[in-house]
């Protein structure tokens, strides 16, 4: 049995190289040791995500033995879409669904510019995975917000299963924050998810975003911890 999974993007970027400990009870020390060694041997940055329930004493001890330190914490939240009433915002007319390679590169550049300097690994990642993101059969949808024709924000919506969708990577360029753009993207994605038949929406929220998500009806489920 296995208690973790990991993804190697081939890039030295902890945004895309992720080890996920999803079962602390089925966790084996050697399994995590091998995953960590994989990235260290290749000299690639990586991170580990684990929920509060799965951060068992055994898992924590293994992290310490591998000299892994906690780097961040986010709140896992869920919204029951049956209880969500679609919200119409004027800003929705500025949202473009990403369905061409040109739009995808624009989306990637927006996400990359949320680091200073811009993280070129992010652009390379989306260039490499373009075929996957543009394949409508995956169910993944990327939304790009255009302010006076200029791409300034984006968010990803992806299926977890037939009933559950996830939101990831909501990001707005610093100069355009505080203008309701993120809220417009968020409500557009929720409206789309409900119209598509999903029953629940899940996400991980930073401390700054919890208030907005609660306003939309999200409730807290757990905490996630990032180690690297």
mmCIF file of C-alpha atoms in Angstrom, residues 21-228:
data_model
loop_
_atom_site.group_PDB
_atom_site.id
_atom_site.type_symbol
_atom_site.label_atom_id
_atom_site.label_comp_id
_atom_site.label_asym_id
_atom_site.label_seq_id
_atom_site.Cartn_x
_atom_site.Cartn_y
_atom_site.Cartn_z
ATOM 1 C CA UNK A 21 1.260 12.643 1.651
ATOM 2 C CA UNK A 22 -2.391 11.663 1.473
ATOM 3 C CA UNK A 23 -2.487 8.866 4.045
ATOM 4 C CA UNK A 24 -0.480 9.163 7.224
ATOM 5 C CA UNK A 25 -1.766 5.749 8.366
ATOM 6 C CA UNK A 26 -0.460 3.973 5.262
ATOM 7 C CA UNK A 27 2.693 6.048 5.170
ATOM 8 C CA UNK A 28 6.087 4.279 4.995
ATOM 9 C CA UNK A 29 9.309 6.090 5.849
ATOM 10 C CA UNK A 30 11.255 4.502 2.998
ATOM 11 C CA UNK A 31 8.642 5.592 0.496
ATOM 12 C CA UNK A 32 9.044 9.264 1.402
ATOM 13 C CA UNK A 33 12.829 8.910 1.653
ATOM 14 C CA UNK A 34 12.951 7.548 -1.896
ATOM 15 C CA UNK A 35 10.738 10.362 -3.223
ATOM 16 C CA UNK A 36 12.884 13.045 -1.574
ATOM 17 C CA UNK A 37 16.073 11.419 -2.830
ATOM 18 C CA UNK A 38 14.630 11.408 -6.343
ATOM 19 C CA UNK A 39 14.420 15.205 -6.397
ATOM 20 C CA UNK A 40 17.656 15.778 -4.512
ATOM 21 C CA UNK A 41 19.565 13.460 -6.839
ATOM 22 C CA UNK A 42 18.274 15.460 -9.808
ATOM 23 C CA UNK A 43 18.958 18.749 -7.990
ATOM 24 C CA UNK A 44 15.357 19.898 -8.452
ATOM 25 C CA UNK A 45 13.429 22.153 -6.084
ATOM 26 C CA UNK A 46 10.346 20.454 -4.651
ATOM 27 C CA UNK A 47 7.790 20.742 -1.864
ATOM 28 C CA UNK A 48 5.634 18.396 0.201
ATOM 29 C CA UNK A 49 1.965 18.954 1.047
ATOM 30 C CA UNK A 50 0.243 17.162 3.917
ATOM 31 C CA UNK A 51 -3.073 17.785 5.673
ATOM 32 C CA UNK A 52 -3.425 18.221 9.417
ATOM 33 C CA UNK A 53 -4.996 14.760 9.778
ATOM 34 C CA UNK A 54 -2.135 13.070 7.920
ATOM 35 C CA UNK A 55 0.683 14.887 9.714
ATOM 36 C CA UNK A 56 1.083 12.004 12.152
ATOM 37 C CA UNK A 57 3.979 11.742 14.630
ATOM 38 C CA UNK A 58 5.563 9.184 12.293
ATOM 39 C CA UNK A 59 5.321 11.527 9.293
ATOM 40 C CA UNK A 60 6.618 14.471 11.303
ATOM 41 C CA UNK A 61 9.596 12.414 12.563
ATOM 42 C CA UNK A 62 10.451 11.407 9.010
ATOM 43 C CA UNK A 63 10.372 15.034 7.874
ATOM 44 C CA UNK A 64 12.774 15.934 10.670
ATOM 45 C CA UNK A 65 15.115 13.075 9.773
ATOM 46 C CA UNK A 66 15.195 14.268 6.161
ATOM 47 C CA UNK A 67 15.838 17.864 7.335
ATOM 48 C CA UNK A 68 12.586 19.139 5.852
ATOM 49 C CA UNK A 69 11.154 22.333 7.336
ATOM 50 C CA UNK A 70 7.643 23.758 7.279
ATOM 51 C CA UNK A 71 7.393 26.659 4.839
ATOM 52 C CA UNK A 72 3.720 27.547 4.784
ATOM 53 C CA UNK A 73 0.167 26.703 5.737
ATOM 54 C CA UNK A 74 -3.134 26.976 3.871
ATOM 55 C CA UNK A 75 -6.740 26.217 4.743
ATOM 56 C CA UNK A 76 -8.621 23.511 2.851
ATOM 57 C CA UNK A 77 -12.142 24.720 2.053
ATOM 58 C CA UNK A 78 -15.266 23.389 0.350
ATOM 59 C CA UNK A 79 -18.392 24.962 -1.111
ATOM 60 C CA UNK A 80 -21.638 23.031 -1.619
ATOM 61 C CA UNK A 81 -22.746 24.324 -4.999
ATOM 62 C CA UNK A 82 -26.383 23.403 -4.318
ATOM 63 C CA UNK A 83 -26.317 26.217 -1.746
ATOM 64 C CA UNK A 84 -24.565 28.675 -4.075
ATOM 65 C CA UNK A 85 -26.642 31.177 -6.033
ATOM 66 C CA UNK A 86 -24.859 32.268 -9.241
ATOM 67 C CA UNK A 87 -23.542 35.819 -9.058
ATOM 68 C CA UNK A 88 -23.504 38.069 -12.116
ATOM 69 C CA UNK A 89 -20.684 40.617 -12.197
ATOM 70 C CA UNK A 90 -20.035 43.256 -14.810
ATOM 71 C CA UNK A 91 -16.425 42.089 -14.905
ATOM 72 C CA UNK A 92 -17.441 38.684 -16.257
ATOM 73 C CA UNK A 93 -17.507 40.142 -19.775
ATOM 74 C CA UNK A 94 -13.745 40.639 -19.487
ATOM 75 C CA UNK A 95 -13.042 36.970 -18.815
ATOM 76 C CA UNK A 96 -11.633 34.851 -21.627
ATOM 77 C CA UNK A 97 -11.629 31.062 -21.531
ATOM 78 C CA UNK A 98 -8.170 29.858 -22.530
ATOM 79 C CA UNK A 99 -8.641 27.783 -25.681
ATOM 80 C CA UNK A 100 -5.674 28.712 -27.891
ATOM 81 C CA UNK A 101 -1.919 28.437 -27.435
ATOM 82 C CA UNK A 102 -1.661 32.244 -27.557
ATOM 83 C CA UNK A 103 -4.120 32.601 -24.679
ATOM 84 C CA UNK A 104 -2.282 29.879 -22.743
ATOM 85 C CA UNK A 105 1.045 31.728 -23.002
ATOM 86 C CA UNK A 106 -0.668 34.938 -21.877
ATOM 87 C CA UNK A 107 -2.095 33.037 -18.905
ATOM 88 C CA UNK A 108 1.341 31.612 -18.093
ATOM 89 C CA UNK A 109 2.936 35.055 -18.207
ATOM 90 C CA UNK A 110 0.376 36.422 -15.739
ATOM 91 C CA UNK A 111 1.007 33.560 -13.306
ATOM 92 C CA UNK A 112 4.791 33.885 -13.710
ATOM 93 C CA UNK A 113 4.715 37.615 -12.959
ATOM 94 C CA UNK A 114 3.378 36.976 -9.480
ATOM 95 C CA UNK A 115 7.014 36.306 -8.605
ATOM 96 C CA UNK A 116 9.619 39.051 -8.749
ATOM 97 C CA UNK A 117 11.432 38.560 -11.014
ATOM 98 C CA UNK A 118 8.949 36.586 -13.104
ATOM 99 C CA UNK A 119 9.463 32.831 -12.779
ATOM 100 C CA UNK A 120 10.470 31.565 -16.226
ATOM 101 C CA UNK A 121 9.861 27.990 -15.055
ATOM 102 C CA UNK A 122 6.143 28.736 -14.983
ATOM 103 C CA UNK A 123 6.150 29.754 -18.642
ATOM 104 C CA UNK A 124 8.196 26.691 -19.615
ATOM 105 C CA UNK A 125 5.779 24.470 -17.715
ATOM 106 C CA UNK A 126 2.720 25.714 -19.611
ATOM 107 C CA UNK A 127 4.596 25.586 -22.928
ATOM 108 C CA UNK A 128 5.491 21.950 -22.251
ATOM 109 C CA UNK A 129 1.978 20.957 -21.143
ATOM 110 C CA UNK A 130 0.045 23.038 -23.688
ATOM 111 C CA UNK A 131 -1.505 20.009 -25.404
ATOM 112 C CA UNK A 132 -2.936 18.786 -22.096
ATOM 113 C CA UNK A 133 -4.400 22.142 -21.085
ATOM 114 C CA UNK A 134 -5.942 22.711 -24.506
ATOM 115 C CA UNK A 135 -7.459 19.217 -24.669
ATOM 116 C CA UNK A 136 -11.140 19.709 -23.847
ATOM 117 C CA UNK A 137 -11.492 16.039 -22.829
ATOM 118 C CA UNK A 138 -9.492 16.656 -19.625
ATOM 119 C CA UNK A 139 -12.185 18.926 -18.205
ATOM 120 C CA UNK A 140 -9.556 21.487 -17.150
ATOM 121 C CA UNK A 141 -10.590 25.097 -17.725
ATOM 122 C CA UNK A 142 -8.333 28.134 -17.480
ATOM 123 C CA UNK A 143 -9.830 31.617 -17.277
ATOM 124 C CA UNK A 144 -7.957 34.810 -18.102
ATOM 125 C CA UNK A 145 -9.109 38.290 -17.079
ATOM 126 C CA UNK A 146 -8.423 41.095 -19.576
ATOM 127 C CA UNK A 147 -8.324 44.689 -18.319
ATOM 128 C CA UNK A 148 -8.694 46.983 -21.319
ATOM 129 C CA UNK A 149 -7.422 44.115 -23.432
ATOM 130 C CA UNK A 150 -4.390 43.414 -21.215
ATOM 131 C CA UNK A 151 -4.165 40.019 -19.406
ATOM 132 C CA UNK A 152 -3.923 40.774 -15.666
ATOM 133 C CA UNK A 153 -5.350 37.781 -13.755
ATOM 134 C CA UNK A 154 -6.148 34.103 -14.084
ATOM 135 C CA UNK A 155 -7.503 31.014 -12.361
ATOM 136 C CA UNK A 156 -7.628 27.272 -13.079
ATOM 137 C CA UNK A 157 -10.628 25.008 -12.566
ATOM 138 C CA UNK A 158 -10.151 21.241 -12.788
ATOM 139 C CA UNK A 159 -12.278 18.141 -12.127
ATOM 140 C CA UNK A 160 -11.487 15.947 -9.142
ATOM 141 C CA UNK A 161 -14.302 13.592 -10.106
ATOM 142 C CA UNK A 162 -17.752 13.887 -11.687
ATOM 143 C CA UNK A 163 -19.138 15.784 -8.696
ATOM 144 C CA UNK A 164 -16.155 17.753 -7.354
ATOM 145 C CA UNK A 165 -14.143 20.505 -9.034
ATOM 146 C CA UNK A 166 -11.091 22.295 -7.678
ATOM 147 C CA UNK A 167 -9.876 25.865 -8.017
ATOM 148 C CA UNK A 168 -6.171 26.528 -8.226
ATOM 149 C CA UNK A 169 -3.763 29.396 -8.734
ATOM 150 C CA UNK A 170 -6.083 32.414 -8.510
ATOM 151 C CA UNK A 171 -3.655 35.257 -9.202
ATOM 152 C CA UNK A 172 -3.939 38.966 -10.026
ATOM 153 C CA UNK A 173 -1.020 41.195 -10.960
ATOM 154 C CA UNK A 174 -0.140 43.515 -8.090
ATOM 155 C CA UNK A 175 -1.054 46.738 -9.885
ATOM 156 C CA UNK A 176 -4.613 45.467 -10.483
ATOM 157 C CA UNK A 177 -5.446 44.104 -7.042
ATOM 158 C CA UNK A 178 -8.265 45.593 -4.991
ATOM 159 C CA UNK A 179 -10.435 46.213 -8.045
ATOM 160 C CA UNK A 180 -12.715 43.175 -7.726
ATOM 161 C CA UNK A 181 -10.957 41.281 -10.518
ATOM 162 C CA UNK A 182 -10.209 38.208 -8.405
ATOM 163 C CA UNK A 183 -13.801 38.132 -7.150
ATOM 164 C CA UNK A 184 -15.074 38.314 -10.730
ATOM 165 C CA UNK A 185 -12.849 35.382 -11.762
ATOM 166 C CA UNK A 186 -13.922 33.426 -8.716
ATOM 167 C CA UNK A 187 -17.656 33.884 -9.246
ATOM 168 C CA UNK A 188 -17.317 33.187 -12.969
ATOM 169 C CA UNK A 189 -15.626 29.871 -12.170
ATOM 170 C CA UNK A 190 -18.284 28.989 -9.572
ATOM 171 C CA UNK A 191 -21.076 29.859 -11.992
ATOM 172 C CA UNK A 192 -19.418 27.674 -14.639
ATOM 173 C CA UNK A 193 -18.959 24.771 -12.219
ATOM 174 C CA UNK A 194 -22.582 24.840 -11.089
ATOM 175 C CA UNK A 195 -23.863 25.070 -14.670
ATOM 176 C CA UNK A 196 -21.635 22.101 -15.554
ATOM 177 C CA UNK A 197 -23.282 19.933 -12.895
ATOM 178 C CA UNK A 198 -20.609 19.854 -10.217
ATOM 179 C CA UNK A 199 -21.880 19.516 -6.640
ATOM 180 C CA UNK A 200 -18.882 20.823 -4.689
ATOM 181 C CA UNK A 201 -15.919 23.137 -5.201
ATOM 182 C CA UNK A 202 -12.695 22.706 -3.229
ATOM 183 C CA UNK A 203 -9.608 24.883 -2.829
ATOM 184 C CA UNK A 204 -6.671 25.746 -0.599
ATOM 185 C CA UNK A 205 -6.855 29.289 0.752
ATOM 186 C CA UNK A 206 -4.122 31.587 1.955
ATOM 187 C CA UNK A 207 -4.860 33.686 5.033
ATOM 188 C CA UNK A 208 -5.598 36.731 2.862
ATOM 189 C CA UNK A 209 -8.287 34.917 0.876
ATOM 190 C CA UNK A 210 -10.244 33.144 3.599
ATOM 191 C CA UNK A 211 -12.640 36.065 4.210
ATOM 192 C CA UNK A 212 -13.612 36.312 0.546
ATOM 193 C CA UNK A 213 -14.158 32.573 0.253
ATOM 194 C CA UNK A 214 -16.306 32.472 3.376
ATOM 195 C CA UNK A 215 -18.385 35.310 1.955
ATOM 196 C CA UNK A 216 -19.100 33.089 -1.038
ATOM 197 C CA UNK A 217 -20.154 30.211 1.228
ATOM 198 C CA UNK A 218 -16.962 28.171 1.522
ATOM 199 C CA UNK A 219 -16.380 26.434 4.839
ATOM 200 C CA UNK A 220 -13.134 25.261 6.386
ATOM 201 C CA UNK A 221 -12.357 21.534 6.382
ATOM 202 C CA UNK A 222 -8.708 21.181 7.379
ATOM 203 C CA UNK A 223 -5.274 22.788 7.204
ATOM 204 C CA UNK A 224 -2.545 21.897 4.725
ATOM 205 C CA UNK A 225 1.133 22.275 5.528
ATOM 206 C CA UNK A 226 3.940 22.816 3.039
ATOM 207 C CA UNK A 227 7.372 21.365 3.731
ATOM 208 C CA UNK A 228 10.571 21.739 1.714
#
